[in-house]
Amino acid sequence: MFQTFDSAGDPAVGKPRVALLRQWLADNGLDGFVIPRADEHQGEYVADRSARLKWLTGFSGSAGVAIVLRDRAFVFVDGRYTLQVRGEVALDVFSIESLVDNPPASWLKDNLGKGARLGFDPWLHTISEVKALRASADKTGAILVPLDRNPIDIIWTDQPEAPAAPVEIHPIGFAGELAKDKLARLAAAIGADGATHAVLTDPASIAWAFNIRGGDVAHTPLALGFAILAADGTHQLFMDQRKFSRQVAAYLTQLADLHGPGEFEAAVVALAKNGAKIALDPVLAADRLRTLVEDNGGTVIAAADPARLPRATKNQAEINGSRAAHRRDGAAIARLLCWLDRQEPGTLDEIDVVTRLEETRRRTGEETQMPLRDVSFDTISGAGPNGAIIHYRVTRATSRKLQAGELFLLDSGAQYQDGTTDITRTVPIGEPTEEMRERFTLVLKGMIGISALRFPAGTRGSEIDAIARMALWRRGCDFAHGTGHGVGSYLAVHEGPQRIARTGTEKLLEGMMLSNEPGYYKEGSYGIRIENLILVTAAARIEGGDIAMHDFETLTLAPIDKRLVRTDLLTRDELQWLDAYHARVLAEIGPMLDGETLAWLEKATAPLPHDAKI
């Protein structure tokens, strides 16, 4: 099993651990300390050793910050975790703040007075974050104090060791481009930015650039480390070499000089002392790197991670791999949904479904000679009110039975060597209410709106996010998350910089993969989300048109539950899209199924009655 079901967070840990931290602060002349969810690499998943926020507070979400003062403590979360956090932290110790409406930089202005000393670990905050915090501190007269050692690491006496999972070479058939050619492209981009070097702090960029994969964090095949790339092609890789087999070491030696992680700071300092112009991504690179460069005579060039856009715009081998992965995954989802339909309400719980789905994906992978490597995130398996918790993670303590009259939300994904998947389906257990069917159809209209969209080249995600919300807005409803995130190629299931959201400022380029996942959540009752992955493609030239256009190819192949669709709320075009999608699902994954499952799929993808009036 890739997923565990232990308690996600323990509110009881907060009070004694916060007391230890406060004692340390008092002993060291500090009035507070900031504890982010992030590690040195700013990734979604952190190794157990770096799970400082969870250790201190109990909060287990993928985005959050805590600030502990002498007499008060706060946890900041976004809209995905407003329900979850209240079950995981001690509310008599921590107050809950919005990471969006009142982030730490804004909160600081109203809560720290003149002369207050707020400590932070400069390895765990980006250059941009520290700049914002320092600007707020300056306005109030507070003092930001960078610390040489994180106090959590001092008081956490049984902190786990750093991970050292084996590194493997990602085959050219899946990568689509040799690492030496990728590195040459990156070296040219570094020079074009006016830099002599660039530091890669994101392990996903290192994995992509060097065509390697690892296993240092959950659900994402990353090897933690740093790289310094040079415009002249003399690259350095800093990684625990216990991770390298002889074959891997020989392969990497052809691409870069290999060093242990303990040599990284000294290498940055040496380059800075020689006058290097070092490119750092302000939204990814630790502020510690900025000070290492500037304090030693080097120049910081503020530039985006040079691998981010090349990594996000998939080549043909990566696209073909994703299509194959989604056919395989769609067959597994169909088997799971067919099995689920045969079960009596009240006989299964949320964990039963997660376990069955993983077994089904594993079996389908074996049949197609493409093994399931991992799940791409902890499956969200939410029955009834648990489905309303946007990033709910089922545990043995929270697992509910799938009861008649409820909705069941299943958001899951898989890691195969040829691609990463992410799919959400919402299904009724027994008979749904008319409200459920109406809200589901409103969400479906938004999902279809994005799927069928044709848009000018250069469009940003922020410019189309509203399309997924329009039908909900007309009924006075909305959802508290973005419409879509980027997706990697056997890498992170949540990959930047592309996204469809109010804050999605990156242009959507041909080859980018994203999710399309509007939703609706009624607290205490049910949640609805429908999610497909989509690929940005070049649209055919429109006769008489004069600008280049893009559209989306839907990658995910699994039926959308027709029992929840109110056809009278759909337009003719929307009904035609849904019928065409279901016909494609049957054509592409039907040959992988047989017997009862194939019969179920034929029924699940049959055309709907066309009673739309528009």
Coordinates of C-alpha atoms in Angstrom, one line a residue, residues 44-329:
E44 CA 4.4 20.4 -2.0
Y45 CA 5.6 17.3 -0.2
V46 CA 8.3 17.4 2.5
A47 CA 10.3 14.6 3.9
D48 CA 9.4 13.5 7.4
R49 CA 12.5 15.3 8.7
S50 CA 11.2 18.6 7.4
A51 CA 7.6 18.3 8.6
R52 CA 8.2 21.0 11.2
L53 CA 4.8 22.6 11.0
K54 CA 3.0 19.3 11.5
W55 CA 5.3 18.3 14.4
L56 CA 4.7 21.6 16.2
T57 CA 1.0 22.2 15.5
G58 CA -0.6 18.9 14.3
F59 CA -1.7 20.5 11.0
S60 CA -1.0 18.2 8.1
G61 CA -2.1 20.2 5.1
S62 CA 0.1 21.0 2.2
A63 CA 0.1 24.8 2.7
G64 CA 0.2 26.7 5.9
V65 CA 2.3 28.8 8.3
A66 CA 2.4 29.1 12.1
I67 CA 3.7 32.1 14.1
V68 CA 4.4 31.5 17.7
L69 CA 4.7 34.6 20.0
R70 CA 5.5 34.7 23.7
D71 CA 1.8 34.8 24.6
R72 CA -0.1 33.9 21.4
A73 CA 0.1 31.5 18.5
F74 CA -1.5 31.4 15.1
V75 CA -1.9 29.0 12.2
F76 CA -2.5 30.4 8.7
V77 CA -4.3 28.2 6.1
D78 CA -6.1 28.8 2.8
G79 CA -9.7 27.9 1.9
R80 CA -8.9 24.3 1.2
Y81 CA -8.1 23.7 4.9
T82 CA -10.4 25.9 6.9
L83 CA -12.4 22.8 8.1
Q84 CA -9.4 20.4 8.4
V85 CA -7.3 22.7 10.5
R86 CA -9.9 23.0 13.2
G87 CA -9.8 19.2 13.7
E88 CA -6.0 19.0 13.8
V89 CA -4.7 21.8 16.0
A90 CA -5.4 22.7 19.6
L91 CA -7.8 25.7 19.4
D92 CA -7.0 26.7 22.9
V93 CA -3.4 27.2 21.8
F94 CA -3.7 28.4 18.2
S95 CA -5.9 31.0 16.6
I96 CA -6.8 30.4 12.9
E97 CA -6.0 33.0 10.3
S98 CA -6.5 33.2 6.5
L99 CA -3.4 32.6 4.4
V100 CA -5.1 34.5 1.6
D101 CA -7.0 37.3 3.2
N102 CA -4.5 38.0 6.0
P103 CA -1.2 36.4 5.2
P104 CA 1.7 36.7 7.6
A105 CA 3.2 39.8 5.9
S106 CA -0.2 41.6 6.4
W107 CA -0.8 40.2 9.9
L108 CA 2.6 41.3 11.1
K109 CA 1.7 45.0 10.7
D110 CA -1.1 44.7 13.2
N111 CA 0.4 42.3 15.7
L112 CA 4.1 43.1 16.2
G113 CA 5.1 46.4 17.8
K114 CA 8.2 48.5 17.7
G115 CA 11.3 46.6 18.7
A116 CA 9.7 43.1 18.6
R117 CA 12.2 40.5 17.4
L118 CA 10.7 37.8 15.1
G119 CA 13.0 34.9 14.2
F120 CA 12.9 33.0 11.0
D121 CA 14.9 30.2 9.2
P122 CA 16.2 31.8 6.0
W123 CA 16.4 28.4 4.4
L124 CA 12.7 27.9 4.6
H125 CA 11.5 31.3 3.2
T126 CA 11.8 32.5 -0.3
I127 CA 13.4 35.7 -1.3
S128 CA 10.0 37.2 -2.1
E129 CA 8.5 36.1 1.2
V130 CA 11.3 37.6 3.3
K131 CA 11.1 40.8 1.2
A132 CA 7.3 41.1 2.1
L133 CA 7.9 40.2 5.7
R134 CA 10.7 42.7 6.0
A135 CA 8.6 45.5 4.4
S136 CA 5.9 45.0 7.0
A137 CA 8.3 44.8 9.9
D138 CA 9.9 48.0 8.8
K139 CA 6.6 49.8 8.9
T140 CA 6.0 48.8 12.6
G141 CA 9.5 48.9 13.8
A142 CA 9.7 45.2 14.4
I143 CA 12.9 43.3 13.6
L144 CA 13.3 40.2 11.5
V145 CA 16.0 38.0 12.8
P146 CA 17.5 35.3 10.5
L147 CA 18.6 32.3 12.5
D148 CA 21.6 30.1 11.8
R149 CA 19.8 27.1 13.2
N150 CA 16.1 26.3 13.2
P151 CA 14.9 26.0 16.9
I152 CA 12.4 23.3 15.9
D153 CA 15.4 21.1 15.0
I154 CA 16.8 21.8 18.4
I155 CA 13.7 20.9 20.5
W156 CA 12.6 18.0 18.2
T157 CA 14.8 15.4 19.8
D158 CA 13.7 12.4 17.7
Q159 CA 13.7 14.2 14.4
P160 CA 14.0 11.7 11.5
E161 CA 17.1 11.4 9.4
A162 CA 17.3 13.0 5.9
P163 CA 16.0 10.6 3.2
A164 CA 18.3 8.8 0.9
A165 CA 16.2 6.8 -1.5
P166 CA 17.9 5.4 -4.7
V167 CA 18.0 7.6 -7.8
E168 CA 17.1 6.1 -11.1
I169 CA 17.7 7.2 -14.7
H170 CA 14.5 8.3 -16.5
P171 CA 14.6 6.5 -19.9
I172 CA 14.8 8.7 -23.0
G173 CA 11.7 7.0 -24.4
F174 CA 9.7 8.7 -21.7
A175 CA 11.8 11.8 -21.3
G176 CA 11.8 12.6 -25.0
E177 CA 15.0 14.6 -24.8
L178 CA 18.6 13.8 -23.7
A179 CA 19.7 15.4 -20.5
K180 CA 22.8 16.9 -22.2
D181 CA 20.5 18.7 -24.7
K182 CA 18.2 20.0 -21.9
L183 CA 21.2 21.3 -20.0
A184 CA 22.6 23.0 -23.1
R185 CA 19.2 24.8 -23.5
L186 CA 19.3 25.8 -19.9
A187 CA 22.8 27.1 -20.1
A188 CA 21.8 29.3 -23.0
A189 CA 18.9 30.6 -21.1
I190 CA 21.1 31.5 -18.1
G191 CA 23.4 33.5 -20.4
A192 CA 20.4 35.2 -21.9
D193 CA 19.3 36.4 -18.5
G194 CA 22.7 38.1 -18.0
A195 CA 23.9 35.5 -15.4
T196 CA 26.9 33.3 -15.2
H197 CA 25.2 30.7 -13.1
A198 CA 21.7 29.7 -11.9
V199 CA 20.8 27.7 -8.8
L200 CA 18.2 25.1 -9.2
T201 CA 16.5 24.6 -5.8
D202 CA 13.4 22.7 -7.0
P203 CA 14.1 19.0 -7.2
A204 CA 11.5 18.7 -9.9
S205 CA 13.6 20.9 -12.1
I206 CA 16.7 18.9 -11.3
A207 CA 14.8 15.6 -12.1
W208 CA 13.6 17.0 -15.4
A209 CA 17.0 18.6 -16.4
F210 CA 19.1 15.5 -15.6
N211 CA 16.5 12.9 -16.6
I212 CA 16.5 11.3 -13.1
R213 CA 13.8 10.3 -10.6
G214 CA 14.0 9.4 -6.9
G215 CA 11.9 8.6 -3.9
D216 CA 12.8 11.1 -1.1
V217 CA 9.3 12.4 -0.6
A218 CA 5.8 10.9 -0.7
H219 CA 4.0 10.4 -4.0
T220 CA 6.4 12.4 -6.2
P221 CA 9.5 10.7 -7.6
L222 CA 12.0 13.3 -6.5
A223 CA 15.6 13.1 -5.3
L224 CA 16.3 16.1 -2.9
G225 CA 19.3 18.1 -3.8
F226 CA 20.5 21.3 -5.4
A227 CA 22.2 22.1 -8.7
I228 CA 24.3 25.0 -9.9
L229 CA 24.1 25.3 -13.6
A230 CA 26.6 27.5 -15.5
A231 CA 26.2 29.4 -18.7
D232 CA 29.5 27.9 -19.9
G233 CA 28.2 24.3 -19.3
T234 CA 30.2 23.5 -16.2
H235 CA 27.4 22.2 -14.0
Q236 CA 27.5 21.0 -10.4
L237 CA 25.0 18.7 -8.6
F238 CA 24.8 18.5 -4.8
M239 CA 23.1 15.4 -3.6
D240 CA 23.7 12.6 -1.1
Q241 CA 25.7 10.2 -3.1
R242 CA 24.4 7.2 -1.2
K243 CA 21.5 7.5 -3.5
F244 CA 23.6 6.7 -6.6
S245 CA 24.3 3.2 -7.9
R246 CA 27.5 2.9 -10.0
Q247 CA 25.5 3.2 -13.1
V248 CA 23.7 6.3 -12.0
A249 CA 26.9 7.9 -10.7
A250 CA 28.7 7.2 -14.0
Y251 CA 25.7 8.7 -15.9
L252 CA 25.6 11.8 -13.8
T253 CA 29.4 12.3 -13.9
Q254 CA 29.1 12.9 -17.6
L255 CA 26.7 15.8 -17.0
A256 CA 28.0 17.6 -13.9
D257 CA 30.5 17.6 -11.1
L258 CA 29.0 15.6 -8.2
H259 CA 29.2 16.9 -4.6
G260 CA 27.6 16.1 -1.3
P261 CA 24.9 18.4 0.1
G262 CA 27.2 19.7 2.8
E263 CA 29.4 21.3 0.1
F264 CA 26.6 23.4 -1.4
E265 CA 26.9 26.6 0.7
A266 CA 30.7 26.7 0.2
A267 CA 30.3 26.4 -3.6
V268 CA 27.9 29.3 -3.7
V269 CA 30.2 31.4 -1.5
A270 CA 33.2 30.5 -3.8
L271 CA 31.4 31.6 -6.9
A272 CA 30.2 34.8 -5.3
K273 CA 33.7 35.7 -4.2
N274 CA 34.8 35.3 -7.8
G275 CA 32.3 37.8 -8.9
A276 CA 29.7 35.4 -10.3
K277 CA 26.3 36.7 -11.4
I278 CA 24.0 34.1 -9.9
A279 CA 20.3 33.7 -11.1
L280 CA 17.9 33.0 -8.3
D281 CA 14.1 32.5 -8.6
P282 CA 12.6 35.0 -6.1
V283 CA 9.5 32.8 -5.6
L284 CA 11.5 29.5 -5.2
A285 CA 15.0 30.2 -3.9
A286 CA 15.6 30.4 -0.2
D287 CA 16.5 33.9 1.1
R288 CA 19.7 32.3 2.6
L289 CA 21.0 31.9 -0.9
R290 CA 20.5 35.6 -1.6
T291 CA 22.6 36.6 1.5
L292 CA 25.3 34.0 0.7
V293 CA 25.7 35.6 -2.7
E294 CA 25.4 39.3 -1.7
D295 CA 27.5 39.1 1.4
N296 CA 30.4 37.5 -0.5
G297 CA 30.6 40.0 -3.4
G298 CA 28.5 38.2 -5.9
T299 CA 25.5 39.6 -7.8
V300 CA 22.0 38.2 -7.6
I301 CA 20.1 38.1 -10.9
A302 CA 16.3 37.8 -10.2
A303 CA 15.2 35.3 -12.8
A304 CA 12.7 32.5 -13.0
D305 CA 13.9 28.9 -12.6
P306 CA 15.2 28.3 -16.2
A307 CA 13.7 24.8 -16.2
R308 CA 10.2 25.7 -15.1
L309 CA 8.7 26.6 -18.5
P310 CA 10.6 23.9 -20.5
R311 CA 9.4 21.3 -17.9
A312 CA 5.9 22.6 -18.1
T313 CA 5.6 22.5 -21.9
K314 CA 5.6 18.8 -22.6
N315 CA 7.3 17.3 -25.7
Q316 CA 5.7 14.7 -27.9
A317 CA 7.1 11.7 -26.0
E318 CA 5.7 13.1 -22.7
I319 CA 2.3 13.8 -24.3
N320 CA 2.1 10.3 -25.8
G321 CA 3.1 8.8 -22.4
S322 CA 0.4 10.8 -20.7
R323 CA -2.3 9.7 -23.2
A324 CA -1.3 6.0 -22.5
A325 CA -1.2 6.6 -18.8
H326 CA -4.7 8.0 -18.9
R327 CA -6.1 5.2 -20.9
R328 CA -4.7 2.7 -18.4
D329 CA -5.9 4.8 -15.5

